[in-house]
Coordinates of C-alpha atoms in Angstrom, one line a residue:
Chain A
M1181 CA 30.7 61.9 39.3
K1182 CA 29.4 63.7 42.4
E1183 CA 26.7 65.3 40.3
A1184 CA 25.6 62.0 38.7
E1185 CA 25.5 60.5 42.2
N1186 CA 23.3 63.3 43.4
I1187 CA 20.9 62.9 40.5
F1188 CA 20.8 59.2 41.0
L1189 CA 20.1 59.5 44.7
N1190 CA 17.4 62.0 44.1
L1191 CA 15.7 59.7 41.5
I1192 CA 16.0 56.6 43.6
N1193 CA 14.7 58.2 46.7
Q1194 CA 11.6 59.3 44.8
H1195 CA 11.0 55.7 43.8
K1196 CA 12.4 53.8 46.8
G1197 CA 9.0 52.3 47.4
I1198 CA 9.6 50.0 44.4
I1199 CA 12.7 48.6 46.1
H1200 CA 10.9 48.3 49.4
K1201 CA 8.1 46.4 47.9
I1202 CA 10.3 44.0 45.9
S1203 CA 12.5 43.3 48.9
K1204 CA 9.4 42.4 50.9
M1205 CA 8.0 40.2 48.2
Y1206 CA 11.2 38.2 47.6
M1207 CA 12.4 37.9 51.2
K1208 CA 10.5 36.8 54.2
D1209 CA 12.9 37.7 57.0
A1210 CA 13.5 41.4 57.8
E1211 CA 17.2 41.1 57.8
E1212 CA 17.2 39.3 54.4
Q1213 CA 14.9 42.1 53.1
R1214 CA 17.5 44.7 54.2
D1215 CA 20.2 42.7 52.5
L1216 CA 18.2 42.5 49.2
F1217 CA 17.3 46.2 49.5
Q1218 CA 21.0 47.0 49.7
E1219 CA 21.9 44.7 46.9
I1220 CA 19.3 46.3 44.6
V1221 CA 20.5 49.8 45.4
L1222 CA 24.1 48.7 44.5
Q1223 CA 23.0 47.0 41.3
L1224 CA 20.9 50.1 40.3
W1225 CA 24.0 52.3 40.9
K1226 CA 26.2 49.9 38.9
A1227 CA 23.7 49.9 36.1
Y1228 CA 22.9 53.6 36.2
P1229 CA 25.3 54.4 33.2
T1230 CA 23.1 52.2 31.0
F1231 CA 20.1 54.5 31.7
K1232 CA 20.0 56.7 28.6
G1233 CA 16.7 58.4 29.4
N1234 CA 15.0 56.7 26.3
S1235 CA 12.4 55.2 28.7
K1236 CA 10.9 56.3 32.0
F1237 CA 13.3 56.0 34.9
T1238 CA 10.8 53.6 36.7
T1239 CA 10.6 51.3 33.6
W1240 CA 14.4 50.9 33.7
M1241 CA 14.3 50.6 37.5
Y1242 CA 11.7 47.8 37.4
R1243 CA 14.0 45.7 35.3
V1244 CA 17.1 46.2 37.3
C1245 CA 15.3 45.6 40.6
L1246 CA 13.5 42.4 39.4
N1247 CA 16.6 41.0 37.7
T1248 CA 18.5 41.5 40.9
A1249 CA 15.8 39.9 43.1
L1250 CA 15.5 36.9 40.7
I1251 CA 19.1 35.9 40.8
Y1252 CA 19.9 37.2 44.3
F1253 CA 21.7 34.6 46.4
K1254 CA 21.1 34.8 50.1
K1255 CA 24.2 35.7 52.0
D1256 CA 25.9 32.7 53.6
N1257 CA 26.5 34.6 56.9
R1258 CA 25.7 37.9 58.4
K1259 CA 29.3 39.2 58.6
V1260 CA 29.2 41.0 55.2
D1261 CA 30.1 44.5 54.4
K1262 CA 27.2 46.8 55.0
A1263 CA 26.7 50.5 54.7
P1264 CA 26.5 52.1 58.1
L1265 CA 23.0 53.3 57.4
D1266 CA 21.8 49.9 56.6
E1267 CA 20.2 49.3 59.9
N1268 CA 18.1 52.4 59.4
I1269 CA 16.4 51.0 56.3
D1270 CA 12.8 50.6 57.5
I1271 CA 11.3 47.5 55.9
M1272 CA 8.1 47.1 57.8
D1273 CA 7.4 43.7 59.1
V1274 CA 4.1 42.0 58.2
N1275 CA 3.1 42.0 61.9
E1276 CA 3.8 45.7 62.2
N1277 CA 1.6 46.3 59.1
E1278 CA -1.3 44.4 60.5
G1279 CA -4.3 46.6 61.3
K1280 CA -3.1 49.5 59.2
E1281 CA -2.8 47.7 55.9
E1282 CA -4.1 44.2 56.6
K1283 CA -4.8 43.2 53.0
L1284 CA -1.2 44.0 52.0
A1285 CA 0.1 42.2 55.0
Y1286 CA -1.7 39.1 54.0
L1287 CA -0.6 39.6 50.4
Y1288 CA 3.1 39.8 51.4
T1289 CA 2.6 36.6 53.4
A1290 CA 0.9 34.8 50.6
V1291 CA 3.4 35.7 47.9
Q1292 CA 6.1 33.9 49.8
E1293 CA 4.5 30.7 48.5
L1294 CA 4.9 31.8 44.9
N1295 CA 8.0 31.1 42.8
A1296 CA 10.4 33.9 41.7
I1297 CA 8.7 34.5 38.3
E1298 CA 5.2 34.4 39.7
K1299 CA 6.3 37.1 42.2
A1300 CA 7.6 39.2 39.3
L1301 CA 4.3 38.8 37.5
I1302 CA 2.2 39.8 40.5
F1303 CA 4.5 42.7 41.3
L1304 CA 4.3 44.1 37.7
F1305 CA 0.6 43.6 37.7
L1306 CA 0.1 45.5 40.9
E1307 CA 2.3 48.3 39.6
N1308 CA -0.3 48.8 36.8
Q1309 CA 1.8 47.3 34.1
S1310 CA -0.1 46.1 31.0
H1311 CA 0.3 42.6 29.6
R1312 CA 2.5 44.0 26.9
D1313 CA 4.8 45.8 29.4
I1314 CA 5.0 42.7 31.6
A1315 CA 5.9 40.6 28.5
E1316 CA 8.6 43.1 27.5
N1317 CA 10.1 43.3 31.0
L1318 CA 10.3 39.5 31.4
G1319 CA 11.3 38.8 27.7
I1320 CA 8.3 36.5 27.0
S1321 CA 5.4 36.8 24.6
E1322 CA 2.3 38.8 25.4
V1323 CA 0.1 35.7 25.2
N1324 CA 2.4 33.9 27.6
A1325 CA 2.5 36.8 30.0
R1326 CA -1.4 36.9 30.0
V1327 CA -1.7 33.1 30.6
K1328 CA 1.0 33.1 33.3
L1329 CA -0.5 36.1 35.1
N1330 CA -4.0 34.6 35.1
R1331 CA -2.6 31.4 36.5
T1332 CA -0.6 33.2 39.1
K1333 CA -3.6 35.3 40.2
E1334 CA -5.6 32.1 40.6
K1335 CA -2.8 30.5 42.6
L1336 CA -2.6 33.6 44.8
Q1337 CA -6.3 33.6 45.5
F1338 CA -6.1 29.9 46.4
I1339 CA -3.2 30.6 48.8
I1340 CA -5.0 33.5 50.5
K1341 CA -8.2 31.4 50.9
K1342 CA -6.2 28.4 52.2
N1343 CA -4.6 30.7 54.8
G1344 CA -8.1 31.6 56.0
Y1345 CA -8.4 35.0 54.7
E1346 CA -10.8 36.5 52.1
F1347 CA -10.9 39.9 50.5
Chain B
M1350 CA -10.8 38.5 46.1
N1351 CA -10.9 41.8 44.3
F1352 CA -7.6 42.5 42.6
D1353 CA -8.6 46.1 41.7
D1354 CA -9.0 46.9 45.4
L1355 CA -5.8 45.2 46.1
K1356 CA -4.1 47.2 43.4
N1357 CA -5.4 50.5 44.8
E1358 CA -4.1 49.6 48.3
W1359 CA -0.8 48.6 46.8
N1360 CA -0.4 51.8 45.0
A1361 CA -1.5 53.8 48.0
E1362 CA 1.2 52.2 50.1
N1363 CA 4.1 54.4 50.4
P1364 CA 6.8 52.7 52.6
E1365 CA 8.5 55.3 54.6
G1366 CA 12.0 55.1 55.9
S1367 CA 15.3 57.0 55.9
N1368 CA 16.6 58.1 52.5
I1369 CA 19.2 56.2 50.6
S1370 CA 22.5 57.9 51.0
T1371 CA 25.9 57.8 49.3
D1372 CA 27.2 55.2 51.8
M1373 CA 25.0 52.6 50.3
L1374 CA 26.6 53.1 46.9
K1375 CA 30.1 52.5 48.3
I1376 CA 29.7 48.8 49.1
K1377 CA 32.0 46.9 46.8
Q1378 CA 30.8 43.4 47.1
A1379 CA 27.7 42.5 45.1
H1380 CA 25.9 39.2 45.7
T1381 CA 24.7 38.0 42.4
P1382 CA 25.7 34.3 41.6
I1383 CA 28.3 35.7 39.2
D1384 CA 29.9 37.8 41.9
K1385 CA 30.0 34.9 44.2
I1386 CA 31.7 32.7 41.6
R1387 CA 34.1 35.5 40.8
A1388 CA 35.0 35.9 44.5
K1389 CA 35.7 32.2 44.9
M1390 CA 37.8 32.2 41.7
K1391 CA 39.8 35.0 43.1
H1392 CA 40.6 33.0 46.2
E1393 CA 41.4 30.0 44.1
F1394 CA 43.9 32.1 42.1
F1395 CA 45.9 32.8 45.3
Y1396 CA 45.7 29.1 46.3
Q1397 CA 47.0 28.2 42.9
L1398 CA 49.9 30.7 43.2
F1399 CA 50.8 29.2 46.5
F1400 CA 50.6 25.7 45.0
L1401 CA 52.9 26.7 42.0
G1402 CA 55.4 28.2 44.5
F1403 CA 55.3 25.0 46.5
M1404 CA 55.8 22.9 43.3
A1405 CA 58.9 24.9 42.5
L1406 CA 60.5 23.7 45.8
I1407 CA 59.7 20.0 45.3
P1408 CA 62.9 19.1 43.5
H1409 CA 64.9 20.5 46.5
F1410 CA 62.9 18.4 49.0
F1411 CA 63.1 15.1 47.1
G1412 CA 66.6 15.3 45.5
F1413 CA 65.6 14.1 42.1
S1414 CA 68.1 12.7 39.7
T1415 CA 69.2 14.9 36.7
T1416 CA 66.8 13.1 34.3
V1417 CA 63.8 13.3 36.7
N1418 CA 64.6 16.9 37.4
R1419 CA 64.4 17.7 33.7
V1420 CA 61.1 15.9 33.3
Y1421 CA 59.9 17.7 36.4
L1422 CA 60.9 21.1 34.9
I1423 CA 59.0 20.3 31.7
T1424 CA 56.0 19.2 33.7
Y1425 CA 56.2 22.4 35.9
A1426 CA 56.5 24.7 32.8
I1427 CA 53.5 23.0 31.2
T1428 CA 51.4 23.4 34.4
C1429 CA 52.4 27.0 34.7
G1430 CA 51.6 27.6 31.1
F1431 CA 48.1 26.1 31.3
T1432 CA 47.4 27.8 34.7
A1433 CA 48.4 31.2 33.3
Y1434 CA 46.2 30.6 30.2
Y1435 CA 43.1 29.6 32.2
F1436 CA 43.6 32.3 34.9
F1437 CA 43.9 34.9 32.1
K1438 CA 40.5 33.6 30.9
F1439 CA 39.1 33.9 34.5
Y1440 CA 40.6 37.4 34.7
V1441 CA 38.6 38.4 31.6
F1442 CA 35.5 36.9 33.2
Y1443 CA 36.3 38.7 36.4
K1444 CA 36.6 42.1 34.6
N1445 CA 33.6 41.6 32.3
S1446 CA 30.7 43.7 33.6
Y1447 CA 27.1 42.7 33.3
D1448 CA 24.0 44.7 32.3
M1449 CA 21.1 44.2 34.7
S1450 CA 18.8 46.4 32.6
M1451 CA 18.2 43.8 29.9
D1452 CA 14.9 42.0 29.9
T1453 CA 14.7 39.2 32.4
R1454 CA 15.1 36.3 29.9
K1455 CA 18.2 37.8 28.3
N1456 CA 19.7 38.7 31.7
I1457 CA 19.1 35.3 33.2
L1458 CA 20.4 33.4 30.2
W1459 CA 23.5 35.6 30.1
F1460 CA 24.2 34.8 33.7
Y1461 CA 23.5 31.1 33.2
Y1462 CA 25.8 30.6 30.2
E1463 CA 28.5 32.8 31.5
M1464 CA 28.6 30.8 34.7
K1465 CA 28.4 27.5 32.9
L1466 CA 31.3 28.4 30.6
N1467 CA 33.5 29.5 33.5
I1468 CA 32.7 26.4 35.5
E1469 CA 33.6 24.3 32.5
L1470 CA 36.9 26.2 32.1
Y1471 CA 37.6 25.6 35.8
K1472 CA 37.0 21.9 35.3
A1473 CA 39.2 21.8 32.3
L1474 CA 42.1 23.3 34.2
T1475 CA 41.6 20.8 37.1
Y1476 CA 41.6 17.9 34.6
I1477 CA 44.8 19.2 32.9
V1478 CA 46.6 19.7 36.2
A1479 CA 45.5 16.2 37.5
F1480 CA 46.6 14.4 34.3
I1481 CA 49.9 16.3 34.2
S1482 CA 50.6 15.1 37.8
V1483 CA 49.7 11.5 37.0
G1484 CA 51.9 11.7 33.9
F1485 CA 54.8 13.0 35.9
L1486 CA 54.3 10.2 38.5
A1487 CA 54.3 7.6 35.8
A1488 CA 57.5 9.1 34.3
Y1489 CA 59.1 9.2 37.7
L1490 CA 58.4 5.5 38.3
F1491 CA 59.7 4.6 34.9
I1492 CA 62.9 6.4 35.4
E1493 CA 63.7 6.0 39.1
K1494 CA 62.0 2.7 39.8
A1495 CA 62.3 1.1 36.4
W1496 CA 63.2 -2.4 37.8
F1497 CA 60.2 -2.4 40.0
F1498 CA 57.9 -1.0 37.4
T1499 CA 58.9 -3.4 34.6
S1500 CA 58.6 -6.4 36.9
I1501 CA 55.1 -5.3 38.0
L1502 CA 54.0 -4.5 34.5
G1503 CA 55.3 -7.9 33.3
K1504 CA 53.1 -9.7 35.7
L1505 CA 49.9 -7.8 34.9
S1506 CA 47.7 -8.5 31.9
P1507 CA 47.1 -5.7 29.4
V1508 CA 43.4 -5.8 30.2
Y1509 CA 44.1 -5.2 33.9
I1510 CA 46.5 -2.2 33.1
L1511 CA 43.9 -0.7 30.8
L1512 CA 41.2 -1.2 33.4
N1513 CA 43.4 0.6 36.0
C1514 CA 44.0 3.5 33.7
F1515 CA 40.3 3.7 33.0
I1516 CA 39.4 3.7 36.7
T1517 CA 42.0 6.3 37.4
I1518 CA 40.6 8.6 34.8
L1519 CA 37.1 7.9 36.2
I1520 CA 38.1 8.8 39.7
I1521 CA 39.8 12.0 38.6
G1522 CA 36.7 12.9 36.6
A1523 CA 34.3 12.1 39.5
I1524 CA 36.4 14.1 42.0
T1525 CA 36.6 17.1 39.6
E1526 CA 32.9 17.0 38.8
L1527 CA 31.9 16.7 42.4
W1528 CA 34.2 19.4 43.5
A1529 CA 33.0 21.8 40.9
W1530 CA 29.4 21.0 41.7
F1531 CA 30.0 21.4 45.5
Y1532 CA 31.8 24.7 45.0
Y1533 CA 29.8 26.3 42.2
G1534 CA 26.8 24.1 41.5
K1535 CA 24.4 25.7 43.8
Y1536 CA 24.6 29.0 42.0
L1537 CA 24.1 27.4 38.7
K1538 CA 21.2 25.4 40.1
Q1539 CA 19.4 28.6 41.4
V1540 CA 19.7 30.4 38.1
K1541 CA 18.6 27.3 36.1
K1542 CA 15.5 27.1 38.4
V1543 CA 14.5 30.6 37.4
I1544 CA 15.0 29.8 33.7
D1545 CA 12.8 26.8 34.1
E1546 CA 10.1 28.8 35.9
L1547 CA 10.2 31.4 33.0
D1548 CA 10.0 28.7 30.3
N1549 CA 7.3 26.7 32.1
E1550 CA 4.2 27.0 29.8

């Protein structure tokens, strides 16, 4: 068990950027991002026995992370059980990011106006997933994935323009 | 807007932060809608146990006659039987694990129908307990207050009695539906919204 835990932690720490990015896309508030981050880690750990190594670890991870974010229900109050290290999870705020990675900061702000599925589409697209991979992850047809992604990109462009930013 | 540039910046971004440690794997409470419903059902189980314990004491408080006492015992046994059956079903639901690594459509649909099924089971139990209580009340009035009941029934038209029964059923139904919706509906609504977004062509 301890060995499995170590292997899992090693793998997940190598790819923790995925969890960070999804948390920032799905939650606006920093504390909510931390909660979602924690929930994703928990769901990944619970689902870890289903990872048989037939696909890449990241492929499996995308699914668990997105599925968790899609059905995640915001906590009713803040008095919930948290790991002691929870406060140390650094999820950079959009404002902190400004200057350094301005484009991404605007992107994170703009995606808040997309719905849950549109966020998933943009996320997978930015992660260099092909239309086929996106379709397989979401359980929709490839044509549908292509159409939805194009619409979402147009919508995102419109939001960014509307917010007075262009890149 | 150039999405290729954006992609490059996205992939170059490497959020730093402390490593994920074993402490984060030890949190027991998950927050998927299913987990939320399960937690609420667990609470309800304890309320129900308390309610059944309280019900067992009712004959001592009210000093029922032997006949009413027997009717009450039958009612109580039926209520306990149904409650045990439904809570066994809820227990199976509680223990049933879910697989988050399925594709999104399968995963979301699994959550939706599992939640819907259990909310329907919950409503069925509420209906049964409510109707058993009404049934016992009617039996009690027939036995203990027969003179009053027959004199009242004699004065009322069959249409009025039927209408009253119908309205009673309607009120029980409305309360049950509203309660289930208030208690569990928001979770179902959230998951349904994601399904609609996925199906939206």
